[in-house]
Short mmCIF file of C-alpha atoms in Angstrom, two decimals:
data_model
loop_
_atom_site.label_atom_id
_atom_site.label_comp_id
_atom_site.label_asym_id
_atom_site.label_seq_id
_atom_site.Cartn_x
_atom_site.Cartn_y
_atom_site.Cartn_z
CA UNK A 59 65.91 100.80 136.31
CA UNK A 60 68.67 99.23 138.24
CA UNK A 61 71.57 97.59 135.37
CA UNK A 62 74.53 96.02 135.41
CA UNK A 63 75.92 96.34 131.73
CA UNK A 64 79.42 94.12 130.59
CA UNK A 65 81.66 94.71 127.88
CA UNK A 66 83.04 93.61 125.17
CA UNK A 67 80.71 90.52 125.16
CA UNK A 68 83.46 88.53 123.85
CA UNK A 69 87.14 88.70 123.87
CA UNK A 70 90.11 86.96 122.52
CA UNK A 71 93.49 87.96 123.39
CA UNK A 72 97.08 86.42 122.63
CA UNK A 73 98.83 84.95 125.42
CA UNK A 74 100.78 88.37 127.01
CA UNK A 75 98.35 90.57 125.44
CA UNK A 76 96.69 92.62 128.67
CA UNK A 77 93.85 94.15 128.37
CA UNK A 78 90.70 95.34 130.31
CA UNK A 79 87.40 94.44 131.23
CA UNK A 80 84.39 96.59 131.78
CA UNK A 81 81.62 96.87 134.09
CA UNK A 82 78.98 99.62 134.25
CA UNK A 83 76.18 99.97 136.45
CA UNK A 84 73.08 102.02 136.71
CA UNK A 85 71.58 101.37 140.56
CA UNK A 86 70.66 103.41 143.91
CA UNK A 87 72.37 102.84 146.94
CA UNK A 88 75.82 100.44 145.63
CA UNK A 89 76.51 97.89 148.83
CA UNK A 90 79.22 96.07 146.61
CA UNK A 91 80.62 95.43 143.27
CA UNK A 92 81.95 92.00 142.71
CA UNK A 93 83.42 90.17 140.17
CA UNK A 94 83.78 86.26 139.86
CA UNK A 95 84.90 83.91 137.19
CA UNK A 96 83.08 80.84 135.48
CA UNK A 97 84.59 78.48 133.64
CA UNK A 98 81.98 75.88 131.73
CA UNK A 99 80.06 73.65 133.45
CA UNK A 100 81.09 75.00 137.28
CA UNK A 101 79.61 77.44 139.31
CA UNK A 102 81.35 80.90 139.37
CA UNK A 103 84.61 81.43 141.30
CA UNK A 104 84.86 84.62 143.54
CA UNK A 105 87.36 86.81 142.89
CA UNK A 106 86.91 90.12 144.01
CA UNK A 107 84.43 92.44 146.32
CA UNK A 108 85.04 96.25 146.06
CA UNK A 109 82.77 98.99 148.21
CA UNK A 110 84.03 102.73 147.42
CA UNK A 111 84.80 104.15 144.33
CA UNK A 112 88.98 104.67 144.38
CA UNK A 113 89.27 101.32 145.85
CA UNK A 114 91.36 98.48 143.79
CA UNK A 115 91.96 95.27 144.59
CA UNK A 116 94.80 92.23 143.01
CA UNK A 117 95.50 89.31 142.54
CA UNK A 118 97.72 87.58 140.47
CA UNK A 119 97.84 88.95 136.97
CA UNK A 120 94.31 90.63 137.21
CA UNK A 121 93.27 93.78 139.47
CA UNK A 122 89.77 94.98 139.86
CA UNK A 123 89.36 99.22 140.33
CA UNK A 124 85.59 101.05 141.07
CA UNK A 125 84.54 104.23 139.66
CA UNK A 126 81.09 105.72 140.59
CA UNK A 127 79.94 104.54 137.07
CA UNK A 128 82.25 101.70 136.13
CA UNK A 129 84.37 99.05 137.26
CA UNK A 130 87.43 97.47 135.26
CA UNK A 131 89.11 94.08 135.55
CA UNK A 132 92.60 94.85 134.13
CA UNK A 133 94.42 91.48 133.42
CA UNK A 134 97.73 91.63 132.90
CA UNK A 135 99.75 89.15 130.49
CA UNK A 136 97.08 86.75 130.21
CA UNK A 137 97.50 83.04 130.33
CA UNK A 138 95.37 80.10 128.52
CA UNK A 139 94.08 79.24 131.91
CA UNK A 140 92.84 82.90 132.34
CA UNK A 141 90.28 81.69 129.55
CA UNK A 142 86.63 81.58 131.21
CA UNK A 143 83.44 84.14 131.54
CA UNK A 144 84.00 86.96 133.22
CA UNK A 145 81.35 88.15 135.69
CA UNK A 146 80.25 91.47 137.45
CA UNK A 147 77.37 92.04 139.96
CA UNK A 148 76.47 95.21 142.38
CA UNK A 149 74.46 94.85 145.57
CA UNK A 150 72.30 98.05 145.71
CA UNK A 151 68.87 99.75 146.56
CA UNK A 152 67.26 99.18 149.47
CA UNK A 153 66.28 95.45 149.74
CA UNK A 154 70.10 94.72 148.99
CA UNK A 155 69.22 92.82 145.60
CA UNK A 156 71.76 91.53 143.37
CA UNK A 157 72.14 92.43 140.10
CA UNK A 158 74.76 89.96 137.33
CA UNK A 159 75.85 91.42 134.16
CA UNK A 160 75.91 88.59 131.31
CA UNK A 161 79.59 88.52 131.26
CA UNK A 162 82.37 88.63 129.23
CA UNK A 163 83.78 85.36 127.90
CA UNK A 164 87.87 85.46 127.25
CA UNK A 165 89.72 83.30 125.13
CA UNK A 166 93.44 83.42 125.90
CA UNK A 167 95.56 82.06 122.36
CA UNK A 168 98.93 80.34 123.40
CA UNK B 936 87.82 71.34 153.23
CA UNK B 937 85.02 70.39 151.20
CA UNK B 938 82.84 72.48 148.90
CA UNK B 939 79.40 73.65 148.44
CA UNK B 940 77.49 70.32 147.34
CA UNK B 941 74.21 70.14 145.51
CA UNK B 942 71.44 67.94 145.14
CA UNK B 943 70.60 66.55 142.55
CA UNK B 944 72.47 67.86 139.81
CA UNK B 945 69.93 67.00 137.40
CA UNK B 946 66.33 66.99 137.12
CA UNK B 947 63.58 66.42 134.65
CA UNK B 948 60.22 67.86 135.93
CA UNK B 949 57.08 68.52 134.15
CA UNK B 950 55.03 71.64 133.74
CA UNK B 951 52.55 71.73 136.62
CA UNK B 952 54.53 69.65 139.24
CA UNK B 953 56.72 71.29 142.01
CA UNK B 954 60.55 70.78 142.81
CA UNK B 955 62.55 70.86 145.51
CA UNK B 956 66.05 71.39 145.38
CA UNK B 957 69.01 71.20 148.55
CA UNK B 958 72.11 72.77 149.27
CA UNK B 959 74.69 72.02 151.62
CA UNK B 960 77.30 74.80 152.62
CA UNK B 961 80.69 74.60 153.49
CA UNK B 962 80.51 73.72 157.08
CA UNK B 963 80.73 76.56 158.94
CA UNK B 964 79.23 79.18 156.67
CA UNK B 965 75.70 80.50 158.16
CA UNK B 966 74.47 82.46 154.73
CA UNK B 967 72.90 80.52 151.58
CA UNK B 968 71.71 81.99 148.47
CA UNK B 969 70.08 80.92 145.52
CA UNK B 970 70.66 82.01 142.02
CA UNK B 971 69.13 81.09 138.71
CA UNK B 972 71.00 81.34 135.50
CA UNK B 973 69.78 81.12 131.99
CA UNK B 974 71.52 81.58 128.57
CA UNK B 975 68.81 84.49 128.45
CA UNK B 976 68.73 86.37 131.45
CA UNK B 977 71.86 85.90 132.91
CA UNK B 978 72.44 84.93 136.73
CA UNK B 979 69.59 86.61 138.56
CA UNK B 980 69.28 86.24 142.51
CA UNK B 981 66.41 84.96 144.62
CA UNK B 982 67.11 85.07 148.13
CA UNK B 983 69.42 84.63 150.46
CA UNK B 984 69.26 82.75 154.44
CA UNK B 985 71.25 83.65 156.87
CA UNK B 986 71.03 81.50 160.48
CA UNK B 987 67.42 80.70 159.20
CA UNK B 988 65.97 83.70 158.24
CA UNK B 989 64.96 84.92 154.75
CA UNK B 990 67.78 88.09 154.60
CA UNK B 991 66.86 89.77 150.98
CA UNK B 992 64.96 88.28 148.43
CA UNK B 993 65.14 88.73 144.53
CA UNK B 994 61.99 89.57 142.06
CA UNK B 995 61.17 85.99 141.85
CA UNK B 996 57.15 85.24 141.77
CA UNK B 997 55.88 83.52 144.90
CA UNK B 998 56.17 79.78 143.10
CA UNK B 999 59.61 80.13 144.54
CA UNK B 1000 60.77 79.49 147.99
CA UNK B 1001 63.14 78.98 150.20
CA UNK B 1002 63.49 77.41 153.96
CA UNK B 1003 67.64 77.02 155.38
CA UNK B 1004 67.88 74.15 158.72
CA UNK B 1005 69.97 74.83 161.86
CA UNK B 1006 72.18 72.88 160.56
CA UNK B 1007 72.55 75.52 157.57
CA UNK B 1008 71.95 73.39 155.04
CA UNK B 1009 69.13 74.92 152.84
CA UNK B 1010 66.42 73.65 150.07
CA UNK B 1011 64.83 75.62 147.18
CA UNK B 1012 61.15 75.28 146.45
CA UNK B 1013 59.61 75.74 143.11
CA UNK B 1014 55.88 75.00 142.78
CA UNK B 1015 53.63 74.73 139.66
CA UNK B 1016 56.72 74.62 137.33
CA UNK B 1017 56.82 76.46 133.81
CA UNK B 1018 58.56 75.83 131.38
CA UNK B 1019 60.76 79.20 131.76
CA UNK B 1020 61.76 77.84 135.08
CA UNK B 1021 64.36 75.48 133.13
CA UNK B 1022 67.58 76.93 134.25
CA UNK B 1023 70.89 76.18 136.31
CA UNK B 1024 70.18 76.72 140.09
CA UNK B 1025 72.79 77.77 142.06
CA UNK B 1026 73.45 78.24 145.53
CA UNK B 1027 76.36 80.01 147.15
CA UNK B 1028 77.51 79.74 150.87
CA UNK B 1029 79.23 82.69 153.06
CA UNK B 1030 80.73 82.98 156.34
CA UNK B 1031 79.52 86.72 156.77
CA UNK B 1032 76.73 87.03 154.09
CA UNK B 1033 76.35 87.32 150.37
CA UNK B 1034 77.81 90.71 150.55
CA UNK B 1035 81.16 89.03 151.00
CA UNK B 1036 83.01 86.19 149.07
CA UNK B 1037 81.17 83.55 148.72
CA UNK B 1038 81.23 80.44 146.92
CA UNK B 1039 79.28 78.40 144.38
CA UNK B 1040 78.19 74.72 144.32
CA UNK B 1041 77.78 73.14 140.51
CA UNK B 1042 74.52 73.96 140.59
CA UNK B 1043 71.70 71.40 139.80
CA UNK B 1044 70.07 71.55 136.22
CA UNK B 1045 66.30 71.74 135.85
CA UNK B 1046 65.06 70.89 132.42
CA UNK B 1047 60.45 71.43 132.32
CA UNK B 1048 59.11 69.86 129.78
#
């Protein structure tokens, strides 16, 4: 069965405290990992799209990498306004479905 | 330039009676898809339009549906609600597809009772 699995759940982090962000996924056929950002209340915010395990893209203080397993949002020196749920999804099999994680939700202490 | 707008951002339906929810895209972007999220299951896709045509479609029952205009703009259909259909419902508008970035209107919030 096609799965997109997030962890930690939850995670709180002092303000300069970098850490990382995991994604794993179980599917046929990966079109496209991507990750986006929600903060309460909105819609999520894209940030990333990555195709081919090796690839890594940045920007800012976070930077996304793909593994044929796993993808990792490293963010570096986090900021209070980094504070928001974290989302992952993969395009894969063959009717291109889309498949969400449930997210990690970050709490950045000043 | 301005964002993804949806209407109406909140709803109150009752078990048995349809809905039909619209999305406008940021002008210029051809591809609209639909999304539901729940504190249970997460964000889980049901289709996507592209230029007027159905592109991929989620595991969504046939009670849901989906029609995008010439002009782009697109509306969700949801007939014989249950009350598991209470959810945010998003849409999302690309310039080259869902595959790419795309980006989310507030949703609209459908509460069955």
């Amino acid at each position: 069965e096609d799965q997109v699995t997030q962890s930690p759940e939850a995670l709180r982090l002092q303000e300069g405290e970098s850490s990382s962000l995991n994604c794993s996924y179980t599917v046929s056929g990966l079109r496209g990992l991507f990750w986006y950002r929600q903060d309460p209340g909105k819609g999520p915010e894209f940030l990333f799209t990555l195709y081919s395990a090796g690839e890594e893209k940045e920007k800012e203080r976070l930077k996304a990498t793909l593994t044929k397993k796993e993808s990792f949002l490293h963010i570096t020196a986090p900021k209070p306004e980094d504070s928001a749920t974290y989302l992952c999804a993969v395009q894969a099999g063959t009717g291109n479905q889309f498949y969400f994680g449930t997210g990690t939700s970050l709490t950045v202490i000043p | 330039k301005a964002g993804v707008t949806q209407t109406p951002r909140y709803l109150i339906k009752t078990r048995g009676q349809q809905v039909t929810l619209s999305c406008s895209p940021i002008s210029g972007h051809r591809s609209v898809s639909w999304y539901q999220q729940t504190p249970g299951q997460g964000l889980q896709f049901l289709f996507e339009y592209f230029s007027e045509t159905q592109r991929n479609k989620g595991n969504f029952p046939g009670r849901f549906s989906g029609r995008q205009f010439s002009n782009s703009r697109s509306e969700m259909n949801v007939s014989t609600l249950e009350l598991g259909d209470s959810a945010l419902y998003l849409c999302a508008s690309s310039l080259r597809g869902a595959a790419y970035e795309q980006y989310f209107g507030p949703g609209t919030r459908l509460t069955v009772t």
